XYZ file of C-alpha atoms in Angstrom:
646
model
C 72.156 132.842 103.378
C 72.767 132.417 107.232
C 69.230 131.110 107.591
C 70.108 128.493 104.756
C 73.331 127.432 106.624
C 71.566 127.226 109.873
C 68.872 125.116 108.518
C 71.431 122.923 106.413
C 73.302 122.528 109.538
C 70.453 121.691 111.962
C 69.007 119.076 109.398
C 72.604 117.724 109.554
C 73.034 117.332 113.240
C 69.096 116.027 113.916
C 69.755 113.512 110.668
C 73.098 112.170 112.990
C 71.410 112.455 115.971
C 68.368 110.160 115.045
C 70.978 107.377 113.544
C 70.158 104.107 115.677
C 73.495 102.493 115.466
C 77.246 103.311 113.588
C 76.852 101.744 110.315
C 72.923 104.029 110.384
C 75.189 106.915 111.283
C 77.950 106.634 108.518
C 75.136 105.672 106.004
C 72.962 108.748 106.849
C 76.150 110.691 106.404
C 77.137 109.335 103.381
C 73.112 110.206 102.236
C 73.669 113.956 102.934
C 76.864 114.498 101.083
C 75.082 112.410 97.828
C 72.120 114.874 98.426
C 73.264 117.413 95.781
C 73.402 114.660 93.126
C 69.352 113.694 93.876
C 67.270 112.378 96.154
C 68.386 108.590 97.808
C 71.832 109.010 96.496
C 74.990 108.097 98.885
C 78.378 109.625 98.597
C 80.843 106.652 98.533
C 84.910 106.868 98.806
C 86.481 103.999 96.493
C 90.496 103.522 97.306
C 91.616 104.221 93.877
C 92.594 101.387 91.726
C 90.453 98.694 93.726
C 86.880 97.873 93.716
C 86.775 98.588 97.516
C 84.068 100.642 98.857
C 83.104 102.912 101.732
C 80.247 104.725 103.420
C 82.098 107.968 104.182
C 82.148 109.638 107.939
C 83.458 113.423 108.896
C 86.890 112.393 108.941
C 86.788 109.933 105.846
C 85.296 112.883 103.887
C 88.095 115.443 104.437
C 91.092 113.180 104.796
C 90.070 111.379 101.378
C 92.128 108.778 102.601
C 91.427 104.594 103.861
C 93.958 102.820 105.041
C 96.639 105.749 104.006
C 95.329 105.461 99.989
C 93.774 107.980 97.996
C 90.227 107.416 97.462
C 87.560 108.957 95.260
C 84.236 109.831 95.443
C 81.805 107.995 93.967
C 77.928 108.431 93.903
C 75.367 105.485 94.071
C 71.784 104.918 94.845
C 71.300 104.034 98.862
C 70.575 100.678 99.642
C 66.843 99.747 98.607
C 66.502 102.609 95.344
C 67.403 102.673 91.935
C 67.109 105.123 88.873
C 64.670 106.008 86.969
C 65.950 106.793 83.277
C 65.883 110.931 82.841
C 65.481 111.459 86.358
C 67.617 112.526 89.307
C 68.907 111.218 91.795
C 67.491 107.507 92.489
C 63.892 107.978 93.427
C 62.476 104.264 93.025
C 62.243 102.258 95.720
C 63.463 98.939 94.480
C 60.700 96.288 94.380
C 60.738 93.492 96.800
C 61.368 90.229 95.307
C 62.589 87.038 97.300
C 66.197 86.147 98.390
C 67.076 84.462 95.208
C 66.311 87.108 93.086
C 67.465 89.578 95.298
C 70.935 88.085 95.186
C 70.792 88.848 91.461
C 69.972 91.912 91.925
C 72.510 93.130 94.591
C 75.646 92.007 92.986
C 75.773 88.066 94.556
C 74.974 86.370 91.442
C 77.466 83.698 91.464
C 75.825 82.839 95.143
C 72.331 82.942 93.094
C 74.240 80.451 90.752
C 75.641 78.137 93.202
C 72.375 77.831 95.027
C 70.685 76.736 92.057
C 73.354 74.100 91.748
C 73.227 73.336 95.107
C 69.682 73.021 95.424
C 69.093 75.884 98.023
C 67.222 77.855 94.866
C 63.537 76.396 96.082
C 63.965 77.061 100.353
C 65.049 81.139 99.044
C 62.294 81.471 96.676
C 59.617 80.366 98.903
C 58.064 80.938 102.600
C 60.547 82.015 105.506
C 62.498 84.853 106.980
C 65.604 84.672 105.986
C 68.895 86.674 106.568
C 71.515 85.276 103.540
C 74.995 87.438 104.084
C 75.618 86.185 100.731
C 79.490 86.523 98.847
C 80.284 88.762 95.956
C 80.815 87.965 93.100
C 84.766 88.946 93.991
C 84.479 86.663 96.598
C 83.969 83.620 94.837
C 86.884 84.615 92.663
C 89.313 85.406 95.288
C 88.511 81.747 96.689
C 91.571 79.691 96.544
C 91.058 77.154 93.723
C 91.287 73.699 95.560
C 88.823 74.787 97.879
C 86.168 76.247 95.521
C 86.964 72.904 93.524
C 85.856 70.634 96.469
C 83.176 72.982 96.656
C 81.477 72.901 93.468
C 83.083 70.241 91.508
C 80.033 68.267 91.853
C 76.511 68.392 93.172
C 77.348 67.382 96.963
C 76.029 68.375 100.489
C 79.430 70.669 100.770
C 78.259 72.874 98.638
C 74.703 73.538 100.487
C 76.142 73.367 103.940
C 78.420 75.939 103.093
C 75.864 78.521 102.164
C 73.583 77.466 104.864
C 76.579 78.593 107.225
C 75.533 81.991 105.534
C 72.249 82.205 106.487
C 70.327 82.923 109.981
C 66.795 81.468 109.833
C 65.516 85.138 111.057
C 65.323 88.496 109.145
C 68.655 90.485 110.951
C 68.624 93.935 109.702
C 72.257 96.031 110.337
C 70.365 97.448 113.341
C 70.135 93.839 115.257
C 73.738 92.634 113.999
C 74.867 94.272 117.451
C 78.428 94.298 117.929
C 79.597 91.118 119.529
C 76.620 89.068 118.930
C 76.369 86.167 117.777
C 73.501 83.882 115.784
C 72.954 80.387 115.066
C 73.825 79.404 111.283
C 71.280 77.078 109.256
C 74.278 74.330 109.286
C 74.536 72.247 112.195
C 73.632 74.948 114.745
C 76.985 76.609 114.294
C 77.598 80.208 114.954
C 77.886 83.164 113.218
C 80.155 86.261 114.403
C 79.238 89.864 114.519
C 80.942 92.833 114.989
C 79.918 96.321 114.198
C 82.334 98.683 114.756
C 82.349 102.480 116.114
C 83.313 103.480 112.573
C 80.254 101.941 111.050
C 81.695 99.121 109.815
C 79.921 95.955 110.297
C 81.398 91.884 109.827
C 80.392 88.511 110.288
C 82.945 86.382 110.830
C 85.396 88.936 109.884
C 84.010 89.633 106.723
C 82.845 93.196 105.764
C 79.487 93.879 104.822
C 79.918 96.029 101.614
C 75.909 96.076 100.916
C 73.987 95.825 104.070
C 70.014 95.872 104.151
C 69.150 94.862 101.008
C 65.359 93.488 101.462
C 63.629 90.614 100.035
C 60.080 89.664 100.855
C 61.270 86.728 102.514
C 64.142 88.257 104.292
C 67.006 90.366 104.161
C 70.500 89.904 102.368
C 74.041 91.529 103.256
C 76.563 91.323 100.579
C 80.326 90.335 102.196
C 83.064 91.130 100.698
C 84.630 87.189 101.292
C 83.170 83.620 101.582
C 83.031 82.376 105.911
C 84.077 79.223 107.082
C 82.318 77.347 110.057
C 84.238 77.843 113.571
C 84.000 75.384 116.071
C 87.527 76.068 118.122
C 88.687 78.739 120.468
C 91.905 80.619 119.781
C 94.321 78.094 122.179
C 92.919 75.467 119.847
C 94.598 77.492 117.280
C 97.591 77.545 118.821
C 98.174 74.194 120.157
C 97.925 72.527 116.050
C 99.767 75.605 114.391
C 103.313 74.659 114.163
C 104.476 77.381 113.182
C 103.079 78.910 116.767
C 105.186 76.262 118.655
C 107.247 79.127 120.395
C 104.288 80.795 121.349
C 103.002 78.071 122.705
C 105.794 77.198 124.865
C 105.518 80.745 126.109
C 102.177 80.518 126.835
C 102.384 77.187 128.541
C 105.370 78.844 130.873
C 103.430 81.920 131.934
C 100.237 79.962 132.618
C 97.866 82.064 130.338
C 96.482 78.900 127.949
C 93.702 78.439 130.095
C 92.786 81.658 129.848
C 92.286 81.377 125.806
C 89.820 78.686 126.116
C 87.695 80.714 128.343
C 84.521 82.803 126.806
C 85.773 86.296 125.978
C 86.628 88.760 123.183
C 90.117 88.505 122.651
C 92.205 89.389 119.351
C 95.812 87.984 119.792
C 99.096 89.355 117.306
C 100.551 85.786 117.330
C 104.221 85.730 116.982
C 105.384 82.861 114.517
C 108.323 80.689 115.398
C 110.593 83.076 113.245
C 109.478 86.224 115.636
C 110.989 84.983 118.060
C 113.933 83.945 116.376
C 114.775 87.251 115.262
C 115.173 88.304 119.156
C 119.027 87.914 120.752
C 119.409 84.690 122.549
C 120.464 86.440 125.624
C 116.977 88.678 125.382
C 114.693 86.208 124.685
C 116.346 83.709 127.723
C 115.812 86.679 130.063
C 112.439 87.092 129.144
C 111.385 83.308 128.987
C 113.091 82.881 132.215
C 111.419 85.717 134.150
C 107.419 85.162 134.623
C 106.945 88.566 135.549
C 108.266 89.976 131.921
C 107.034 86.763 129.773
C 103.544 87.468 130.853
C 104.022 91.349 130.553
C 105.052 90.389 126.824
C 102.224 88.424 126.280
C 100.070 90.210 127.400
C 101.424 93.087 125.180
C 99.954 90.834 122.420
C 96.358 90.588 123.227
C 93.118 93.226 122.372
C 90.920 93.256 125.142
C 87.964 92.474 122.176
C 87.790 91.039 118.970
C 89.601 93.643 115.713
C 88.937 92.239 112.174
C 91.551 93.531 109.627
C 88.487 94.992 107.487
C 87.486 96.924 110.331
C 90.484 98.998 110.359
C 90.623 101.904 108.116
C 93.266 104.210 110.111
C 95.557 104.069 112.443
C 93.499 103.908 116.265
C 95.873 103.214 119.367
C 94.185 100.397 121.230
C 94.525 98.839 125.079
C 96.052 96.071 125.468
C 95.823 93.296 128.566
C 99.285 94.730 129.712
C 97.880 97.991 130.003
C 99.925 99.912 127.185
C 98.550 100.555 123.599
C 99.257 99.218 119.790
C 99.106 101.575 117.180
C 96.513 99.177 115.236
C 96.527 100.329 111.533
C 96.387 99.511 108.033
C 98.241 100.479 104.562
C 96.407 99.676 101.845
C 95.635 96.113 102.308
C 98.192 95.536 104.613
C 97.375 95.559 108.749
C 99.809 97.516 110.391
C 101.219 97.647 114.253
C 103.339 100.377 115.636
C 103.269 101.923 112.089
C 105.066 98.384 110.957
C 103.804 95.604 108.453
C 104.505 92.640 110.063
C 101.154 90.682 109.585
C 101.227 88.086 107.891
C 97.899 86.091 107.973
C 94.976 87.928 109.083
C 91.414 87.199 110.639
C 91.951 83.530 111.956
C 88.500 83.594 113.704
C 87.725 81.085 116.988
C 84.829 80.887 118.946
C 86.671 83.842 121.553
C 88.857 85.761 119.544
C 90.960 86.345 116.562
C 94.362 85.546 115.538
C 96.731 88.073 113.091
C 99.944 85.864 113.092
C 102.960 88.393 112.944
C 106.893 87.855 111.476
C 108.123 90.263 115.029
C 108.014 89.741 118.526
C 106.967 92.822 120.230
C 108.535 93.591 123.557
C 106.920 96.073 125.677
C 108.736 98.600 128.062
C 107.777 96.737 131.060
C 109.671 93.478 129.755
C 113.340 95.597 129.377
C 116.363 96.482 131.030
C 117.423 100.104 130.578
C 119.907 99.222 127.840
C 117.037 97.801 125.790
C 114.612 100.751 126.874
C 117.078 103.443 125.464
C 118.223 101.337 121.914
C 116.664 101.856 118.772
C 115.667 105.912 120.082
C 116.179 109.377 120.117
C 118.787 108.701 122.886
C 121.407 106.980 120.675
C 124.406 109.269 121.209
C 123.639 109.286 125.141
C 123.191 105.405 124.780
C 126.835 105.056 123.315
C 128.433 106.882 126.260
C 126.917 105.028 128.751
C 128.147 101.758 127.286
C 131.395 103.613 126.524
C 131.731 105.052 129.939
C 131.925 101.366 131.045
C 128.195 101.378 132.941
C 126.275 98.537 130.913
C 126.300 96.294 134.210
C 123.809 98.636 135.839
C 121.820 99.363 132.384
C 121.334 95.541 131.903
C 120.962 94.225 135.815
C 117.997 94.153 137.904
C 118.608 97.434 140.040
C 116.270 99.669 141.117
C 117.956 102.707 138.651
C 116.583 105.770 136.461
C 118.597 106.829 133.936
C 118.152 110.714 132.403
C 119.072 110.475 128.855
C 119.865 113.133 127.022
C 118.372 113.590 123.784
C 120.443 113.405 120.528
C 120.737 117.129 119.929
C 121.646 118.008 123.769
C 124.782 116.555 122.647
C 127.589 119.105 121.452
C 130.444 118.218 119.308
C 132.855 119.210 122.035
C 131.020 115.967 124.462
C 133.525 113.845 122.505
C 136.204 115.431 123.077
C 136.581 115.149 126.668
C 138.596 112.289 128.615
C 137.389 109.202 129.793
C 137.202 109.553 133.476
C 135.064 112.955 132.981
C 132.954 111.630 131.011
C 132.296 108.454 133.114
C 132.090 110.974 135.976
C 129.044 112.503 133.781
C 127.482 109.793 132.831
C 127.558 107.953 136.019
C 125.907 111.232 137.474
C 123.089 110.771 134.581
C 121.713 107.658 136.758
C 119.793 107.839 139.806
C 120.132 105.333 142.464
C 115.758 104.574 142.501
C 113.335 103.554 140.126
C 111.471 106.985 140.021
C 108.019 108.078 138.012
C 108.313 111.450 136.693
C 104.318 111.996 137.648
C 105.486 111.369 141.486
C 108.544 113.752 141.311
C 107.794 116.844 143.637
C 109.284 120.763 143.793
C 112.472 120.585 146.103
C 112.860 117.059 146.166
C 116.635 115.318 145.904
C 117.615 112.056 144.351
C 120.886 110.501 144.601
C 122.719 109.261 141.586
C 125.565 106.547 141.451
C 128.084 109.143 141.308
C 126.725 110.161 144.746
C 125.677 113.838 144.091
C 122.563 115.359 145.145
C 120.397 116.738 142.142
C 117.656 119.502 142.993
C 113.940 119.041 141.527
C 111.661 121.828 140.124
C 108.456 121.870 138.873
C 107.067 124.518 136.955
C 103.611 125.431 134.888
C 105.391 123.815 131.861
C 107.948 121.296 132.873
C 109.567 119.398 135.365
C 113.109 119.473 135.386
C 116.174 117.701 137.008
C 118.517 120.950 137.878
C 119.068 122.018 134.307
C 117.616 119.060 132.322
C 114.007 118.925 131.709
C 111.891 116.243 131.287
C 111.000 115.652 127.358
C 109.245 112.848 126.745
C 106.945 109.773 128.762
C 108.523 107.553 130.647
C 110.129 104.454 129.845
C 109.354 102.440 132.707
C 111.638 98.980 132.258
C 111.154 95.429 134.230
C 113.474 96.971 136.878
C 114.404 100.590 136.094
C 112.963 103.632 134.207
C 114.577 105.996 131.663
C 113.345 109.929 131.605
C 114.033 111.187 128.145
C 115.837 114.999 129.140
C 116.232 117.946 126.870
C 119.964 118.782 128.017
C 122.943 116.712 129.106
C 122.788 117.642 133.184
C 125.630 119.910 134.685
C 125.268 119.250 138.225
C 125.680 122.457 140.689
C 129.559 123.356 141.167
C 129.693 125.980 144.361
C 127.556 128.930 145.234
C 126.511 131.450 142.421
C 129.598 133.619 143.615
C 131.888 130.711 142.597
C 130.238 130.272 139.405
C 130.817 133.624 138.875
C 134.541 133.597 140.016
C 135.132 130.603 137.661
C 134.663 132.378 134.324
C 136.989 135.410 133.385
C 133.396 136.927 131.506
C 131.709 137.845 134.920
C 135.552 139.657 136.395
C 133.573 142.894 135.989
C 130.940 141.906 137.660
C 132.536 140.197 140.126
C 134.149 143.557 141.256
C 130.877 145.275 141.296
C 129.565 142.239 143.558
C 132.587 143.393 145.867
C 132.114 146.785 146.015
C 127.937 146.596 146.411
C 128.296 144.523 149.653
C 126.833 141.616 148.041
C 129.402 138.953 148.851
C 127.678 137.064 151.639
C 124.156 136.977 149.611
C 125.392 134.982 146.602
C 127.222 132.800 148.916
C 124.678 131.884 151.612
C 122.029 129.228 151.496
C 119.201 130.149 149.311
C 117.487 129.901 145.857
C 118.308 132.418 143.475
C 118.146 133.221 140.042
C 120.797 135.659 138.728
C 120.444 137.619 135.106
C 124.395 137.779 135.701
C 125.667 141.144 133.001
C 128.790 139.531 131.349
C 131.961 142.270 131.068
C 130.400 142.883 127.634
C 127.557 144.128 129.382
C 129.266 146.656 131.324
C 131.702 147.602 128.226
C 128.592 148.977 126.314
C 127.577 151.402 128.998
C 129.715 154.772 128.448
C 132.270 155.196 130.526
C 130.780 158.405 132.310
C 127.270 156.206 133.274
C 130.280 153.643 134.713
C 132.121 155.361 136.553
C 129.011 156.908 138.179
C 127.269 153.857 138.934
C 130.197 151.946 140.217
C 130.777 155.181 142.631
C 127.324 155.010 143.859
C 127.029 151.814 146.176
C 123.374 152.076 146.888
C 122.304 152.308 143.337
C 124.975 150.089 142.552
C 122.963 147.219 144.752
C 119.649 148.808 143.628
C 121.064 147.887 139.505
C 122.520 143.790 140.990
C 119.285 143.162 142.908
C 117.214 144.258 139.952
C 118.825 141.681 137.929
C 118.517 138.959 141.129
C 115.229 137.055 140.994
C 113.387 135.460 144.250
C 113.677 131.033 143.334
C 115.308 128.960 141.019
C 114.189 129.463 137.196
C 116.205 127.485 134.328
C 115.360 127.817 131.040
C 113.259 124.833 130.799
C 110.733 126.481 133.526
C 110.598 129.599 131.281
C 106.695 129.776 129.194
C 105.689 132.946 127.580
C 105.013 135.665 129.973
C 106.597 134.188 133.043
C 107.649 136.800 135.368
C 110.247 136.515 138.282
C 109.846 138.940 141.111
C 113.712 140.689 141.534
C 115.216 141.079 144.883
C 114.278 144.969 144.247
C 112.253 146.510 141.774
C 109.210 146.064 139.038
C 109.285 141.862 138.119
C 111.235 140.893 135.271
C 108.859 139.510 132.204
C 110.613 136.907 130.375
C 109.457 135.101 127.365
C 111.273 132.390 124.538
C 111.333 133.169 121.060
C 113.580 130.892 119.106
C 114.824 128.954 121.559
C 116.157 131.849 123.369
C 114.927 132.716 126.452
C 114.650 136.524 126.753
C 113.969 138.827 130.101
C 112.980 142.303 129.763
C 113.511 141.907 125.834
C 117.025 141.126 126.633
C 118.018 137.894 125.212
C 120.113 135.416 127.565
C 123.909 134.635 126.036
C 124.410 131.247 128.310
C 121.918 129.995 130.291
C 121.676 127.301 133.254
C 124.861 127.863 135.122
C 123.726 126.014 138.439
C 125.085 126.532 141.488
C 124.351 124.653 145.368
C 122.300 128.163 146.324
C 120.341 129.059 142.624
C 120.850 129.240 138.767
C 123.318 131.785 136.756
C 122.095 133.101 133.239
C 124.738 135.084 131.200
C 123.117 138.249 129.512
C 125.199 140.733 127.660
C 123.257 143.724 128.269
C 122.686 145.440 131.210
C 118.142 144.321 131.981
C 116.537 147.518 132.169
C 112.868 147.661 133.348
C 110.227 147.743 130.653
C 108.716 150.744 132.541
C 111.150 152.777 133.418
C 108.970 155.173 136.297
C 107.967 152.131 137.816
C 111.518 150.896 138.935
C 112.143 154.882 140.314
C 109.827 154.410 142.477
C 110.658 150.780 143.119
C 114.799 152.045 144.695
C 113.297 155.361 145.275
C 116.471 156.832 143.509
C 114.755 160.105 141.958
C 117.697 161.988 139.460
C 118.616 158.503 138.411
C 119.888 158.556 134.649
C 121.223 155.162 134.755
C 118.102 154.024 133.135
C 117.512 156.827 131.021
């Protein structure tokens, strides 16, 4: 059975391997999952209640999903076979006839029909090598009616120079249409379009083809899924005679970037209509036009660096764009999505360099905002409000140089709105730092300055980098002037040594004593960088009173139990990973670990944590931390008799 899998597997990954291009690697795919059902059979996924088909790849197969729909599989014959009545599978090759009968054949045969009418019947039936990407029958029918009118209405020239558009006077199997190519057309030497996508999809001028390489003895014929239309302008062309682009054109004419959109290139622009940017404040979309820097940043956020038909897109695929940042370019159903969002509202408007989607929203990019704008519409709201409350919207909607740590939602207790106005200005203010920082450039040790003019500490650990007690949560947000670091806690900035923290709250009086009486006084008040496992008095009430009284008479193991608990650096939670250990001032390390949220040392879970002080970090435990090996931390203080531990 092994053997069989090996084999099955093997034959799967040489079949891939040998695949000459994407569409020959989704259709040799979609060849091995039809194998069970015969030979020359191919495993299509239809979206269910449409007539839309797919070649399936890996992820197709097991998401049984396009474009966010439910599909089903389906089996038909591979291109070029057919069945044979009480026979499996599809083992005829089909025989070669020419183009017009092929179209017949293949599905096309209202194109068969309306080249007999338009004469084109005698040039497909005889000598040549042709490639016809002929319309489906759907096609036709999804032609609006004026136009297929003028089309057909009569015998005229229309008629035949509209299918000649569809035809290359070479045989072009899927293996030539190369993505980005283009070839002339049999009507007035205009152009056709390719692109063949990673996916396997292949277009010509944006038009899927649905039945690739199907041969005729005088050429080759890809069904498409739509009728094409000649191009002859570039995408600014577009632009300058759409009025409903007349805002975008303005734009485009203020940041100097028309003259780039009538160059050669690959470009697919998301054109905001007039009512995109109408949507947009007043006072936004004057900043914006009236800063160069930021209009051509939001331009720019509109604009594929190559060309992106709506058929090609069958999930959601983050793409660059000229600004440097990436859409979330997507689909649902039949609808093109951005960001998630189903704003398109006329798709594949095909020029000579590009592509136009037009959209109903103007999308701003991060680099085009002032904080205020960075931090609306986010997980931040709550921290958002109190800024604006706390009477600092000048400096989140100005032009200076600022970083603001917001707080995410949850960080936010009930008990934040209770306090007065001038402490909580006082906290906000402090949430803003006087620089435009990058969180990748922030270093262990380093200080920044905030507008309330404290000093905040920097540490970077394995697993996060944190501002004193607030760690870093999310990317950047880095604005026209400003960033904004999404934090996991609202910040408490340091308030004394770690003896004053202690002093301040009546749960550490106990242990404030035994501070005393140890000697330890000076330590928690000099310089340094500690972290302190700090027993609350609920920690010393659960010892028994004899084991008490014996270790607060002993001042040597009395310091031996305090420097146990004292580690060597600065640790908040944030910096805590499973398995992190902290080396004590005496003694085995201390393993800590989070399970719930809850940071734990020695199995001991932490009550209150991030208590920060100028000289190191207080976490309230109410149990005494014991070491996990007990012999180990006897001969650590050399105490032998000790039953402290016991």
């Amino acid at each position: 059975m092994k053997v069989c899998v090996l084999v099955l597997g093997l034959a799967l990954v040489l079949t891939v391997c040998v695949a000459r291009s994407p569409y020959q690697a989704v259709l040799q795919h979609s060849r091995i999952r039809g194998r069970q059902q015969g030979p020359n059979v191919c495993a299509m996924q239809q979206l269910k209640g449409t007539n839309k088909k797919y070649f399936t790849n890996c992820k197709q197969w097991y998401h049984r999903k396009v474009c966010g729909k439910p599909t089903v599989i389906t089996y038909e014959c591979c291109p070029g076979y057919e069945k044979i009545p009480g026979e499996r599978g599809c083992p005829a090759a089909l025989p070669l006839v020419n183009i017009y009968n092929t179209l017949g054949v293949v599905g096309a045969s209202t194109t068969q029909m309306y080249s007999e009418r338009a004469k084109l019947k005698d040039e497909i039936e005889g000598p040549g090598s042709f490639t016809f990407f002929a319309p489906s029958n759907e096609a036709w029918a999804a032609l609006p009616t004026e136009i297929l009118d003028a089309l057909v209405s009569n015998v005229n020239i229309e008629l035949l120079n509209a299918l000649h558009y569809h035809m290359v006077n070479r045989r072009l199997t899927s293996e030539e249409l190369r993505h980005g190519s283009s070839f002339t057309s049999m009507y007035q030497d205009f152009h056709v379009h390719i692109h063949h996508y990673s996916n396997g999809i292949v277009t010509v001028n944006c038009a899927r083809l649905i039945k690739p390489d199907q041969h005729a003895t005088n050429g080759i014929v890809h069904v498409v899924d739509r009728v094409i239309t000649a191009i002859s302008n570039n995408v600014n062309t577009f632009i300058e005679i759409d009025e409903d682009l007349e805002t975008l054109r303005t734009a485009m004419a203020a940041a100097g970037m028309a003259a780039m959109l009538e160059n050669e290139g690959q470009y697919t622009i998301f054109a905001p209509t007039n009512e995109a940017f109408e949507k947009i404040p007043p006072e936004t979309l004057n900043r914006i036009l009236g800063d160069p820097v930021a209009l051509r940043d939001l331009l720019n956020y509109h604009i594929l660096k190559h060309i992106q038909c709506a058929e090609s897109i069958v999930s959601g695929t983050p793409m660059e764009t000229l600004q440097g940042t990436v859409l979330e370019v997507g689909c649902d159903g039949d609808q093109m999505t951005l960001n998630g969002k189903a704003i398109i509202t006329k798709k594949d408007q095909l020029g000579t360099n590009g592509v136009i989607h037009y959209i109903n929203e103007l999308l701003i990019p991060d680099s085009a905002k002032v904080l205020l704008e960075l931090a609306e519409g986010s997980s931040v709201s709550t921290a958002t409000k109190l800024f604006v409350e706390a009477g600092l919207t000048p400096h989140l909607t100005g032009s200076e140089a600022l970083t603001m740590l917001a707080p995410l939602n949850d960080a936010f207790l009930p008990s934040a709105w209770t306090v007065d106005s001038l402490t909580m200005r006082q906290l906000m203010t402090n949430h803003i730092l006087k620089e435009q920082l990058s969180s990748s450039s922030l270093y262990h040790g380093q200080e920044l300055e905030t507008l309330g003019g404290l000093r905040l500490r920097v540490f970077v650990y394995r697993n996060n980098v944190c501002i004193e007690n607030a760690c870093i949560a999310a990317h950047d947000k880095k604005g026209r002037y400003a960033t904004m670091f999404t934090v996991d806690k609202v910040l408490t900035p340091p308030t004394g040594t770690v003896m004053d923290v202690l002093k301040a709250h009546d749960r550490f009086s106990l242990l404030v004593g035994a501070i005393q009486t140890a000697g330890m006084t000076e330590l928690l008040n000099q310089q340094g960088a500690l972290t302190f496992f700090a027993p609350t008095n609920d920690a010393f009430s659960a010892m028994s009173q004899p084991e008490l009284n014996k270790l607060m008479r002993n001042r040597q193991q009395l310091e031996a139990v305090l420097r146990y608990h004292l580690g060597v650096g600065i640790l908040v939670s944030g910096g805590v990973s499973s398995h992190t250990r902290v080396q004590p001032l005496q003694g085995e390390k201390l393993e800590l670990g989070v399970r719930n949220y809850t940071v734990y040392v020695n199995k001991v879970p932490v009550a209150d944590a991030d208590l920060m002080a100028t000289n190191g970090v207080v976490h309230a435990v109410n149990s005494i931390i014991r070491p996990l090996r007990e012999s180990d931390l006897r001969s650590q203080l050399s105490l032998p008799g000790l039953d402290f531990f016991s």
